[in-house]
Coordinates of C-alpha atoms in Angstrom, one line a residue:
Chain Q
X340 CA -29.3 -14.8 35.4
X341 CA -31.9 -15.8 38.3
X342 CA -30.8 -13.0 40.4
X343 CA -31.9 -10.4 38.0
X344 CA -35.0 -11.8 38.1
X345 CA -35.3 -12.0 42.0
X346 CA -33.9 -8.0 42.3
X347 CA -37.3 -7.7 39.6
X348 CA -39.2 -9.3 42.1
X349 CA -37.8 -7.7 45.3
X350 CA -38.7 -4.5 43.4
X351 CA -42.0 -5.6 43.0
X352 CA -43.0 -6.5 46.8
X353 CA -41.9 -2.6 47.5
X354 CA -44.3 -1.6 45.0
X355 CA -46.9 -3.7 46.2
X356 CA -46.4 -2.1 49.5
X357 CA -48.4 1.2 47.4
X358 CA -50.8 -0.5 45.6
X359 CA -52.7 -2.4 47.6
X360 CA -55.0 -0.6 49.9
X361 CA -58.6 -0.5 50.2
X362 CA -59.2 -0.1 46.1
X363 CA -62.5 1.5 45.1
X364 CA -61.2 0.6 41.8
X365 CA -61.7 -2.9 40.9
X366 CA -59.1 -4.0 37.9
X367 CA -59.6 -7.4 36.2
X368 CA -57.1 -10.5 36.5
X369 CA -54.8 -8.4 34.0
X370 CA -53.9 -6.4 37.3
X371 CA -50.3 -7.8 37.6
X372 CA -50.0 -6.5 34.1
X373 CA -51.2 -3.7 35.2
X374 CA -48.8 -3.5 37.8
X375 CA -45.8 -4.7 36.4
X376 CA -45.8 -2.1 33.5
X377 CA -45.5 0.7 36.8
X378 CA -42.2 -1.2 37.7
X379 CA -41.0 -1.8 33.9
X380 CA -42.0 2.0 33.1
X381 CA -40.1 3.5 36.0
X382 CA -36.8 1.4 35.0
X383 CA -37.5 2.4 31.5
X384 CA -38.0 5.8 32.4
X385 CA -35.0 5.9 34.2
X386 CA -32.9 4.5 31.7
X387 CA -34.2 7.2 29.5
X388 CA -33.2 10.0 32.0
X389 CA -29.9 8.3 32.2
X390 CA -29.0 7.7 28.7
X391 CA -30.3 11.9 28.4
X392 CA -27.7 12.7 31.2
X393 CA -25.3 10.5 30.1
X394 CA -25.6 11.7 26.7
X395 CA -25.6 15.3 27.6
X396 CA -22.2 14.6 29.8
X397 CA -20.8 13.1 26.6
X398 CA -21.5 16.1 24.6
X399 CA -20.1 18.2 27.1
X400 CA -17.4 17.0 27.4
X401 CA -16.8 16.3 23.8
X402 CA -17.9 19.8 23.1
X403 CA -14.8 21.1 25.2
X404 CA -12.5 18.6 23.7
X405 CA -13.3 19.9 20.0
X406 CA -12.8 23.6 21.7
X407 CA -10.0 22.7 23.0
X408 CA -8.8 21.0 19.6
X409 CA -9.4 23.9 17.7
X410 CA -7.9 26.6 20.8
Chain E
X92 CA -77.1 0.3 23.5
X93 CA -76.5 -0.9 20.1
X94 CA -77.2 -3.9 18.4
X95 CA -78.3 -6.9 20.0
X96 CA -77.5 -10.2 18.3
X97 CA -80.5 -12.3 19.4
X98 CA -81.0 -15.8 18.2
X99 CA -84.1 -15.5 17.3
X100 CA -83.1 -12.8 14.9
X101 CA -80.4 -15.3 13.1
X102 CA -83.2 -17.0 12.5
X103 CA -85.5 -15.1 11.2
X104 CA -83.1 -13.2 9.1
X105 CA -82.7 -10.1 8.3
X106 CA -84.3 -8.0 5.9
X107 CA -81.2 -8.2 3.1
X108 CA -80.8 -11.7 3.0
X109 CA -77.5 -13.7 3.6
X110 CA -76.2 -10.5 5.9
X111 CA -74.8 -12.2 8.8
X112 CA -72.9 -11.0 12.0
X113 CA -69.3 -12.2 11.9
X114 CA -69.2 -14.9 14.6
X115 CA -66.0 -13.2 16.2
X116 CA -68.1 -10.3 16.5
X117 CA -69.8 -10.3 19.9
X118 CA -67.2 -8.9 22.7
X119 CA -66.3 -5.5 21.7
X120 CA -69.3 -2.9 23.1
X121 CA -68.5 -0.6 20.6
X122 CA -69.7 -2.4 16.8
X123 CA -70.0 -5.4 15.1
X124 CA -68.6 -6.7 12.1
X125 CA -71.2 -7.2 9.3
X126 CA -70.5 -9.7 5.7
X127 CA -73.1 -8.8 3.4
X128 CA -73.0 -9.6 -0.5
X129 CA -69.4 -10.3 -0.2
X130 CA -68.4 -7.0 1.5
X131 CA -67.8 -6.2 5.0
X132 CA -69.3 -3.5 7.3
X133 CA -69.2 -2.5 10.7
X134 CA -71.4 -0.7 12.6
X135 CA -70.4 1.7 15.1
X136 CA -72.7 1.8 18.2
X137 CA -73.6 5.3 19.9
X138 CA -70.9 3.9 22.9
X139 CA -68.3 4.5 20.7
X140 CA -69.1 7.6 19.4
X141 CA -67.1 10.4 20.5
X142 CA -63.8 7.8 20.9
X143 CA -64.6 7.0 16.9
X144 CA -65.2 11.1 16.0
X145 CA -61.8 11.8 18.0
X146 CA -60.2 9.1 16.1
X147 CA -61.6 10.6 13.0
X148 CA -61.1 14.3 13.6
X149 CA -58.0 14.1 15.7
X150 CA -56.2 13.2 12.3
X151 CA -55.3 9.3 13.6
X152 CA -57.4 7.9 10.9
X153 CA -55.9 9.4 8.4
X154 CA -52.0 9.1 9.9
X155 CA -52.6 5.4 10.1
X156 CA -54.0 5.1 6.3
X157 CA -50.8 7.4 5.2
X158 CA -48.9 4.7 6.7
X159 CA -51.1 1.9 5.7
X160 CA -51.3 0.4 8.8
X161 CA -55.2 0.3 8.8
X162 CA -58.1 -1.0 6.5
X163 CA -59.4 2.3 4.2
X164 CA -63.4 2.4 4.9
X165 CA -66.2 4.6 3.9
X166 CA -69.6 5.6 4.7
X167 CA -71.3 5.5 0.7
X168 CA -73.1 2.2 -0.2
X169 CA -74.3 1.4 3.2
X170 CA -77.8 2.6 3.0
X171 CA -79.4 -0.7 2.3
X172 CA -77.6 -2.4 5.3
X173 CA -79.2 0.5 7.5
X174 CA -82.5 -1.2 6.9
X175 CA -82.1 -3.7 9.3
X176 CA -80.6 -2.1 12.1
X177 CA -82.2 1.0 13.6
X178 CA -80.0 1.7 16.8
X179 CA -76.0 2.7 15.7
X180 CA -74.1 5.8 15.6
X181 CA -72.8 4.6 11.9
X182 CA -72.0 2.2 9.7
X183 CA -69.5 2.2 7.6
X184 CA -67.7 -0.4 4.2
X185 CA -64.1 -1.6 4.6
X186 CA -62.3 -2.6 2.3
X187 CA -62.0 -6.2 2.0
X188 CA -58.5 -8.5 2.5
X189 CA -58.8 -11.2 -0.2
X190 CA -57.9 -14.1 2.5
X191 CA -58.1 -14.0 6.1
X192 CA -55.6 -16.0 7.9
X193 CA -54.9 -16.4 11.7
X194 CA -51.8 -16.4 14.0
X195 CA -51.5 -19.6 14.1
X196 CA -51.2 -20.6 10.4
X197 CA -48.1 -17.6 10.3
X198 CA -44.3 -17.8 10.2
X199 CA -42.0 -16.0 12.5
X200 CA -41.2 -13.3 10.8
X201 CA -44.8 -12.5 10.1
X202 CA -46.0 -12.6 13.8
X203 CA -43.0 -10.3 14.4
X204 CA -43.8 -8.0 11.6
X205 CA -47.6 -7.9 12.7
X206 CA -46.3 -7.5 16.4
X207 CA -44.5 -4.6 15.2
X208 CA -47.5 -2.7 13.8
X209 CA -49.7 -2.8 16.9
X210 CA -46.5 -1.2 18.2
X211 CA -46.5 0.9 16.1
X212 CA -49.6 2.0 15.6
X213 CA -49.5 2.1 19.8
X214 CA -46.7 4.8 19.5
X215 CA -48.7 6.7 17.2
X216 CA -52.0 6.3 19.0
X217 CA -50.7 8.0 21.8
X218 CA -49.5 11.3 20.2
X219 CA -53.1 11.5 19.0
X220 CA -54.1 11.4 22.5
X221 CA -55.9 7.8 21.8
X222 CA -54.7 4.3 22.9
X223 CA -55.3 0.9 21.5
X224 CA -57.1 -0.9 24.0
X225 CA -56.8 -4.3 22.6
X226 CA -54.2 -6.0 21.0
X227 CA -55.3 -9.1 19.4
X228 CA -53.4 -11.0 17.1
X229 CA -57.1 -11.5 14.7
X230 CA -57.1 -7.7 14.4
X231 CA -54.2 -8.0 11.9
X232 CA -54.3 -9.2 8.3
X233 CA -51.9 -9.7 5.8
X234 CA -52.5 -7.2 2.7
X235 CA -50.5 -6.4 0.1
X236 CA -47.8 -8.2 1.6
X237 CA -47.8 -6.4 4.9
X238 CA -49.6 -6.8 8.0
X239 CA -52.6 -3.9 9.0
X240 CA -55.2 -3.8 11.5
X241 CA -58.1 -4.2 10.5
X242 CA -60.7 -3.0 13.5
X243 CA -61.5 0.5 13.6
X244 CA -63.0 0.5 16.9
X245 CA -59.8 -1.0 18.5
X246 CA -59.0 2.8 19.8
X247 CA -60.2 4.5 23.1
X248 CA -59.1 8.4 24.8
X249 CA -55.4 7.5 26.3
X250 CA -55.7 8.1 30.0
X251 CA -52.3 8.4 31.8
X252 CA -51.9 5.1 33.3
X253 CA -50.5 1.5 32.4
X254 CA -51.5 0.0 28.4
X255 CA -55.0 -1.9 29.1
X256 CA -54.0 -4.4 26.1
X257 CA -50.2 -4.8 27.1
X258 CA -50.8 -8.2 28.9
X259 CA -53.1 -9.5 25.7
X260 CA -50.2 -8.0 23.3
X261 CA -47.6 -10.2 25.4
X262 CA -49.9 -13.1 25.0
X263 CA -50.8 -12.6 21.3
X264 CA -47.4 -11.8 19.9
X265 CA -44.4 -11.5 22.6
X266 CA -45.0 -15.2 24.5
X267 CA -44.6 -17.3 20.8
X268 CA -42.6 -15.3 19.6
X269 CA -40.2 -15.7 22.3
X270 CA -41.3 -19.6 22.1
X271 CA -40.2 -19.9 18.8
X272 CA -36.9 -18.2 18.7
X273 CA -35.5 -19.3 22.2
X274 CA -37.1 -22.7 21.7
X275 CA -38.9 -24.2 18.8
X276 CA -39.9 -22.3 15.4
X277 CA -42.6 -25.3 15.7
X278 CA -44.2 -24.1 18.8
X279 CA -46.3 -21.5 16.8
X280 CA -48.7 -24.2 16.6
X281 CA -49.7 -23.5 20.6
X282 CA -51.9 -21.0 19.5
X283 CA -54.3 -23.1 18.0
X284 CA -55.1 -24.5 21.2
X285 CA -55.1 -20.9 22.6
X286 CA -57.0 -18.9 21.0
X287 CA -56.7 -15.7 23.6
X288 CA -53.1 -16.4 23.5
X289 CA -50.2 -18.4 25.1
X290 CA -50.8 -18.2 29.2
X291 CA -47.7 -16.4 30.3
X292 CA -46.5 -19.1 33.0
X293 CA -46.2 -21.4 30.2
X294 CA -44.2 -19.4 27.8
X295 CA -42.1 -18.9 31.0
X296 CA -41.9 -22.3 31.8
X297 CA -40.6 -23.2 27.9
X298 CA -37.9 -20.8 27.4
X299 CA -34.5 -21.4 28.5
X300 CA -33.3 -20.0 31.7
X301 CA -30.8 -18.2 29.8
X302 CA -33.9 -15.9 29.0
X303 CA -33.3 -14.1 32.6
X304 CA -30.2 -12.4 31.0
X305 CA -32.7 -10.6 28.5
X306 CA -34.0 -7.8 29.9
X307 CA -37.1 -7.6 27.9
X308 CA -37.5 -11.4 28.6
X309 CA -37.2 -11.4 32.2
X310 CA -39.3 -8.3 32.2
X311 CA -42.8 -9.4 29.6
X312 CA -42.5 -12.9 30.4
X313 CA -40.9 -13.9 33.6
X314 CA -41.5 -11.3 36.4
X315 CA -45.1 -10.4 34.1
X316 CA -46.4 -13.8 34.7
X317 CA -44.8 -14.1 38.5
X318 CA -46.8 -10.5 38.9
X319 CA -50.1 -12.0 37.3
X320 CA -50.1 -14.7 39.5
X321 CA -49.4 -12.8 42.7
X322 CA -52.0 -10.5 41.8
X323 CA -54.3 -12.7 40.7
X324 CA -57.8 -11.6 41.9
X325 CA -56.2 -8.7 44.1
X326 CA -57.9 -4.9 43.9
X327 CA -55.5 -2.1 42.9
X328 CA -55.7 1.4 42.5
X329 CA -56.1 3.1 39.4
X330 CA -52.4 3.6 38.3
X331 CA -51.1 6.6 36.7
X332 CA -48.2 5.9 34.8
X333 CA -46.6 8.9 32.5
X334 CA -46.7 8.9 29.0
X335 CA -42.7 9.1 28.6
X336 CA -42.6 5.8 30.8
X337 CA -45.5 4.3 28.3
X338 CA -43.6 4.9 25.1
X339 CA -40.4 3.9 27.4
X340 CA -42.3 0.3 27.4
X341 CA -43.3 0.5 24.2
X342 CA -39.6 1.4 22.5
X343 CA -38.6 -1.9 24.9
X344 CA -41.0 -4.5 23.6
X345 CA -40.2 -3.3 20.1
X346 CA -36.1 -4.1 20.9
X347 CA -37.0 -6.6 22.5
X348 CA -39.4 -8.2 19.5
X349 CA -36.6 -6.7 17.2
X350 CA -34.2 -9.1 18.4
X351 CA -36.0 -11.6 18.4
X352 CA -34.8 -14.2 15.7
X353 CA -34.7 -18.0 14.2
X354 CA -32.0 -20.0 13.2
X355 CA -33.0 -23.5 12.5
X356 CA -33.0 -26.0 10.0
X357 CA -36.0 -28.2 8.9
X358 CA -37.3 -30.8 6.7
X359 CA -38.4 -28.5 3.7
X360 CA -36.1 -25.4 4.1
X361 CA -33.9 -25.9 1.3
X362 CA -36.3 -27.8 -0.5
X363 CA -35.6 -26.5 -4.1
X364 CA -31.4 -26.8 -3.8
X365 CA -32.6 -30.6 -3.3
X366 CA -34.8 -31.8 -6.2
X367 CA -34.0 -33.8 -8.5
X368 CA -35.0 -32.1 -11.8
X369 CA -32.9 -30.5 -14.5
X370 CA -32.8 -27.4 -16.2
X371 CA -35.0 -28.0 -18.6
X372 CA -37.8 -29.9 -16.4
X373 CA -37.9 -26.9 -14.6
X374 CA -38.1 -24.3 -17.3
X375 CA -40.9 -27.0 -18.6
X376 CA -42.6 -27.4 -16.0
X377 CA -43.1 -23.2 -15.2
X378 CA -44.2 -23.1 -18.5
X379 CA -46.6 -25.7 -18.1
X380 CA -48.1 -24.3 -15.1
X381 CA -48.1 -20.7 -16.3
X382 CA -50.3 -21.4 -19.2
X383 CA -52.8 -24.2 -17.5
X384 CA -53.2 -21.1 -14.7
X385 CA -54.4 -18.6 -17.5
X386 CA -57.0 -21.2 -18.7
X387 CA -58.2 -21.1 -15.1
X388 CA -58.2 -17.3 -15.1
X389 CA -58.9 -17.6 -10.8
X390 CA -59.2 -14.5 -9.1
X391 CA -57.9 -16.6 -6.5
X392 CA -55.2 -19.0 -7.0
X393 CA -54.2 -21.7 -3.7
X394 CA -50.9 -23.2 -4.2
X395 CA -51.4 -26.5 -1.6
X396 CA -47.8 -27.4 -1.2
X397 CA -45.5 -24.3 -2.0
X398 CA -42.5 -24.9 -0.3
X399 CA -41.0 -21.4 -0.3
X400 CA -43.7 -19.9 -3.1
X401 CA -41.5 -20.8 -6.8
X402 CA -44.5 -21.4 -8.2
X403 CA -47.0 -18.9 -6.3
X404 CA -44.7 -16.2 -7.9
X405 CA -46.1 -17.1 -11.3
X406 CA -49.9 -17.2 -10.0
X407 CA -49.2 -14.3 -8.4
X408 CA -48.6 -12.4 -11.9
X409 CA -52.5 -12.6 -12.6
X410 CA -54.0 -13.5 -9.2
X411 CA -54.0 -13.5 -5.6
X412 CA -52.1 -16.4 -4.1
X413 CA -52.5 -18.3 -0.6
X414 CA -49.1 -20.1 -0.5
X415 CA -49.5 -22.6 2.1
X416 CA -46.4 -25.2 2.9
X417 CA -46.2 -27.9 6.5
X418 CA -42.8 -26.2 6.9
X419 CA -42.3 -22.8 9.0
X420 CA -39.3 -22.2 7.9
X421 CA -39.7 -22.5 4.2
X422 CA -42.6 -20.3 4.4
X423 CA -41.0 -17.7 6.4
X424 CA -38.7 -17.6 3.5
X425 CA -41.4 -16.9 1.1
X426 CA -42.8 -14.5 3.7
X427 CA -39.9 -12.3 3.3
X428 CA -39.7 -12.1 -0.4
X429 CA -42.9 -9.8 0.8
X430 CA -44.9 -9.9 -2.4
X431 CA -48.0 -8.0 -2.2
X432 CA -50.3 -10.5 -4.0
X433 CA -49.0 -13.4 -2.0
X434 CA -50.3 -14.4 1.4
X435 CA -48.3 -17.3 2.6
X436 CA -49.4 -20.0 5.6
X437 CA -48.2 -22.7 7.3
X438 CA -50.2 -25.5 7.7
X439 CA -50.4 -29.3 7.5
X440 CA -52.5 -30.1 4.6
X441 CA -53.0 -33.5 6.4
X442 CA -54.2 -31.7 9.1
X443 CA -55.4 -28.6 8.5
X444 CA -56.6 -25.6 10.7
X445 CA -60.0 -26.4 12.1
X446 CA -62.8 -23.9 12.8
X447 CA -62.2 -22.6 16.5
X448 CA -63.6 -20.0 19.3
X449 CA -67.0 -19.6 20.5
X450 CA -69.7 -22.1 18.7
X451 CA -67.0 -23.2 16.6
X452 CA -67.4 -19.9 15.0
X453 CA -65.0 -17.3 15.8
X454 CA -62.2 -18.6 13.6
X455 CA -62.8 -20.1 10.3
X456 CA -61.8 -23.6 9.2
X457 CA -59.0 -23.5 6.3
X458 CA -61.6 -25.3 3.6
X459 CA -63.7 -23.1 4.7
X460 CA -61.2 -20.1 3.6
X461 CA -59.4 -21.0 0.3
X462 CA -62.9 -23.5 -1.3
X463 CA -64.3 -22.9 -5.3
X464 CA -60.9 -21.4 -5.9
X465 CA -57.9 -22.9 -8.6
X466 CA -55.8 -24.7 -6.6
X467 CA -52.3 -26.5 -7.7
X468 CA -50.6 -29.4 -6.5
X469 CA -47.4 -29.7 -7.5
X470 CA -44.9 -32.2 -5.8
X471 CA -47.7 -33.1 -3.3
X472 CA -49.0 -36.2 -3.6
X473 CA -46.6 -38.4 -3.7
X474 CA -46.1 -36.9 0.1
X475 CA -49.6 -37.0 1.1
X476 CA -49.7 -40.7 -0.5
X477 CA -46.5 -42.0 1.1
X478 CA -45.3 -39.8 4.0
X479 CA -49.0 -39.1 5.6
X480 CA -50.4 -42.2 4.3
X481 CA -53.7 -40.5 2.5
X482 CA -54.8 -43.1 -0.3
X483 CA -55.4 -41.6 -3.7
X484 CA -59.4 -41.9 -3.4
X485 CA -59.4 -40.1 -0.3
X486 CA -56.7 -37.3 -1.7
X487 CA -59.3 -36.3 -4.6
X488 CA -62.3 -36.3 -2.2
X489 CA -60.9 -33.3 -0.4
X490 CA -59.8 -31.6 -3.8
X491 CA -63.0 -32.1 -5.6
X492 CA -64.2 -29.9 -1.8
X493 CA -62.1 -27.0 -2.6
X494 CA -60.5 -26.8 -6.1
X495 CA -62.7 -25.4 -8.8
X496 CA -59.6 -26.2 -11.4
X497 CA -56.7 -28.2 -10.0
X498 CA -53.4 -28.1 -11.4
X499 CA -51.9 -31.3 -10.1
X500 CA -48.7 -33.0 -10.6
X501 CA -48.4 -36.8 -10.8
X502 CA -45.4 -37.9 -9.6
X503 CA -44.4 -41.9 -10.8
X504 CA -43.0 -44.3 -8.2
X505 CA -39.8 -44.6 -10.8
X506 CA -39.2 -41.1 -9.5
X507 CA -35.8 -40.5 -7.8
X508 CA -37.8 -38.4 -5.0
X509 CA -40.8 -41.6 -4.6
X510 CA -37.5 -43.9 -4.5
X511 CA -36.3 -41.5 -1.4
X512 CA -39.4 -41.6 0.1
X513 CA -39.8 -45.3 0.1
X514 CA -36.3 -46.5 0.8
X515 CA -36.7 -47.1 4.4
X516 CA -40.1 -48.5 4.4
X517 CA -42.0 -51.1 2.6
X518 CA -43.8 -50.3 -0.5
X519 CA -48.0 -51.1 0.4
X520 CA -48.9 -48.1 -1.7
X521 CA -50.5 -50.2 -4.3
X522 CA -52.9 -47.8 -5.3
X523 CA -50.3 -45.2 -6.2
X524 CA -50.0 -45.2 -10.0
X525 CA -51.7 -43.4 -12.4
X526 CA -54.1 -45.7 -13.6
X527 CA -55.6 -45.2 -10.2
X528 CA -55.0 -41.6 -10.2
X529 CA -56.7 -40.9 -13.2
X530 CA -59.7 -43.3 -12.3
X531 CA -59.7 -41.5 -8.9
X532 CA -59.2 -38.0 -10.6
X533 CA -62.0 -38.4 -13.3
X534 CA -64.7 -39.4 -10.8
X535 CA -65.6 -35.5 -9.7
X536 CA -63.2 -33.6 -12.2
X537 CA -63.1 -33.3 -15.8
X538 CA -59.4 -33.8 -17.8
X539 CA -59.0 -30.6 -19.1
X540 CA -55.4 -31.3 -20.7
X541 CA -52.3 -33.3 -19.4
X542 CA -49.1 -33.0 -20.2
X543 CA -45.6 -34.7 -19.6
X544 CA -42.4 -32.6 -17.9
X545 CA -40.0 -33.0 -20.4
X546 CA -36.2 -34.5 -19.1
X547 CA -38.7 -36.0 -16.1
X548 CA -41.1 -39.1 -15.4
X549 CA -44.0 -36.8 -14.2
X550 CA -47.0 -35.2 -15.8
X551 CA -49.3 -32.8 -14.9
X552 CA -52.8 -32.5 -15.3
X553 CA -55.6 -29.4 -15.7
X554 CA -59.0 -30.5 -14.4
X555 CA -62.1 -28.6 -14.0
X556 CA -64.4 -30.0 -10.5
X557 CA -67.6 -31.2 -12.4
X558 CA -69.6 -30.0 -9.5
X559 CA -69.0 -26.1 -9.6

């Protein structure tokens, strides 16, 4: 789907709103690469705090349900 | 600085004569790659020296060899090569891969598996506090049936921010990989034009738009290239990015490449449920082969046109084998029988891989690779005579270039397969019999021994190259 890829690139004009500034770091031509792995590593990372949330919920809540099984 | 590869010192030579510098060697700071008496060194320049001690003492080294997913080396037997160099940290032996091949002569599944170890060896990297920064297809070699790196200087201190070789590992392995599994298996063959791999905006431009729907996809590929070009020659700060997100990216390319696969049908794929010879031709002709191979005695066997590798297998039980087929598919398949003493490549015998890079140097031509070895040609030239239109003569003059002993098939015109070939098309092979092919044949190779397939028209042949 093409609008996945447009929310990806919406998401990337915000993060360009941070990184570009008066650099005293100068990054070769790779620095969209650079930049995209910021973007793909926060959605990553927060699909990892999810999934450890989610996962954590799930336990939980099977946790009771066993309890209650055995109760 | 280290050592400076001057033209005047290539010609003058160096002190132990035939050492040369590999002629891929000349980007990476930190060492180059040495070939001296057969063997290979490298030399680590004092740049390098406290990321190569930390990659040493830190325990990497010796996690990566535990998993064999690096070349073994050590720092004996190197004396003499220190004679003509007198500005390194060290330099050290590795041990030596019997063929080198390049990206663009694998199959699939072999660019995925090798993709798969520089992930790998990414993940592990980083617990070791280190970080591959580049991520080059050529660092990887097929050994013992499986891919390992093979550059020990490929490793510098991880600094918390974004992969430095993430764009060339999406270029090297993720772009044709995606190519060939969304697309065509055949467009593998892209990365002989680019050698620094395939530009992302073009791998984007190829793959189906249903590719948007694939997280990884639309991530590496699509929004990476549409970010390269919008940054293209922009400054940026010096990112930090958290090692948890890092391995985040890491565990996605590796799903990503994971599910990654090819489906397709070709010419060659199911070459050997379509033959026309019987049970005993067969048994005949393995026997034949099997013994003609142990009068070779090769350390070094090249089968020319092995389909999926029937008859590499048997070379394979006393030598190493480059199996090289024209059909992707039907070498993928011999790929995944993943036997150790069998390298297998795709390439176009008619055609085949030329030298490429810098100079013409950096990458090898084939002949270059697989020459003064025993090669075979079984079921080949009857193809190279009729589909690619290579007369006889000129067949022999590129065997008697890289066969020490050839084990060669001739395959009659009465032949049901000839007949197949030849159905559609007039007949102006006139040269094809064997008359010609032993006048041909004899010219730069001695007849060792012939001998007929039994239950078939063919024969094959054990010659010996007169000029070796």
């Amino acid at each position: 789907m093409k609008s996945k890829l447009i929310l990806f690139v919406a998401v990337l004009f915000i993060f360009h709103q941070f990184f570009i500034s008066n650099a005293y770091a100068y990054i070769d031509p790779g620095s969209g690469s650079l930049i995209i792995q910021m973007l793909i590593g926060t959605l990553v990372g927060l699909g990892i705090t999810l999934k450890i949330y989610w996962h954590k919920i799930r336990m939980k809540f099977s946790g009771f349900s066993e309890k209650d099984a055995k109760e | 600085m280290g050592i400076e590869i001057d033209e005047d010192q290539q010609k003058a030579g160096y002190k132990n004569e035939g050492l040369i510098i590999d002629g891929a060697s000349f980007r990476d700071p930190s060492g180059n790659v040495i070939h001296y008496k057969n063997e290979i060194y490298r030399i680590i320049n004092h740049n390098y020296k406290n990321e190569f001690d930390h990659f040493i003492k830190s325990g990497l080294y010796q996690k990566l060899i535990s998993e064999n997913l690096i070349v073994e080396y050590n720092e004996d037997d190197t004396i003499q090569i220190k004679s003509d160099f007198d500005n390194f940290y060290k330099i050290i032996k590795q041990e030596k891969i019997h063929f080198i091949s390049y990206p663009y002569e694998w199959s699939f599944d072999m660019l995925k598996d090798a993709a798969l170890t520089i992930l790998r060896i990414q993940k592990i990297c980083l617990e070791f506090e280190m970080s591959l920064k580049d991520a080059s297809a050529y660092n990887i070699q097929f050994y013992n049936g499986k891919p390992i790196l093979i550059d020990t200087t490929s490793f510098e201190m991880y600094q918390d921010g974004p992969w430095k070789a993430y764009r060339q590992f999406c270029e090297h392995f993720l772009a044709p990989l995606a190519l060939m599994s969304k697309k065509d298996v055949r467009l593998f063959q892209l990365l002989l034009s680019n050698i620094d791999g395939i530009p992302l905006d073009i791998a984007a431009e190829i793959i189906p738009k249903s590719t948007f729907t694939n997280f990884g996809l639309a991530a590496h590929i699509h929004a990476h290239a549409k970010a390269q070009k919008h940054y293209e020659d922009k400054k940026v700060k010096k990112q930090k990015l958290r090692k948890i997100q890092l391995l985040g990216i890491i565990e996605n390319l590796k799903a990503t490449i994971k599910n990654l696969k090819i489906n397709q049908e070709t010419e060659w794929a199911n070459y050997y449920n379509d033959t026309n010879y019987s049970d005993i031709a067969e048994k005949e002709k393995c026997i034949i082969v099997k013994n003609f191979l142990k009068k070779c005695s090769s350390e070094m066997v090249i089968d020319l046109g092995a389909n999926d590798g029937r008859f590499s297998e048997i070379a394979a039980e006393n030598s190493y084998v480059v199996s090289m087929d024209i059909d992707p598919i039907a070498v993928n398949n011999n790929y995944l029988k993943y036997n150790p003493k069998i390298i297998p490549i795709v390439t176009n015998l008619a055609n085949p891989s030329p030298a490429i890079g810098w100079n013409n140097n950096e990458r090898k031509s084939l002949f270059d690779r697989i020459k003064n070895n025993t090669c075979i040609a079984l079921a080949l030239i009857h193809h190279l005579r009729i589909t690619h239109g290579i007369p006889l003569e000129n067949q022999f003059e590129v065997f008697s270039k890289i066969a020490k002993f050839l084990i060669i098939e001739f395959v009659p015109k009465e032949d049901s397969q000839v007949k197949r070939l030849l159905q559609n098309r007039d007949d102006v092979f006139d040269d094809y019999d064997i008359k010609t092919f032993e006048r041909v044949a004899f010219k730069n190779f001695e007849n060792i021994e012939y001998l007929e397939v039994k239950d078939s028209l063919r024969k094959i042949y054990l010659m010996k190259n007169k000029l070796t």
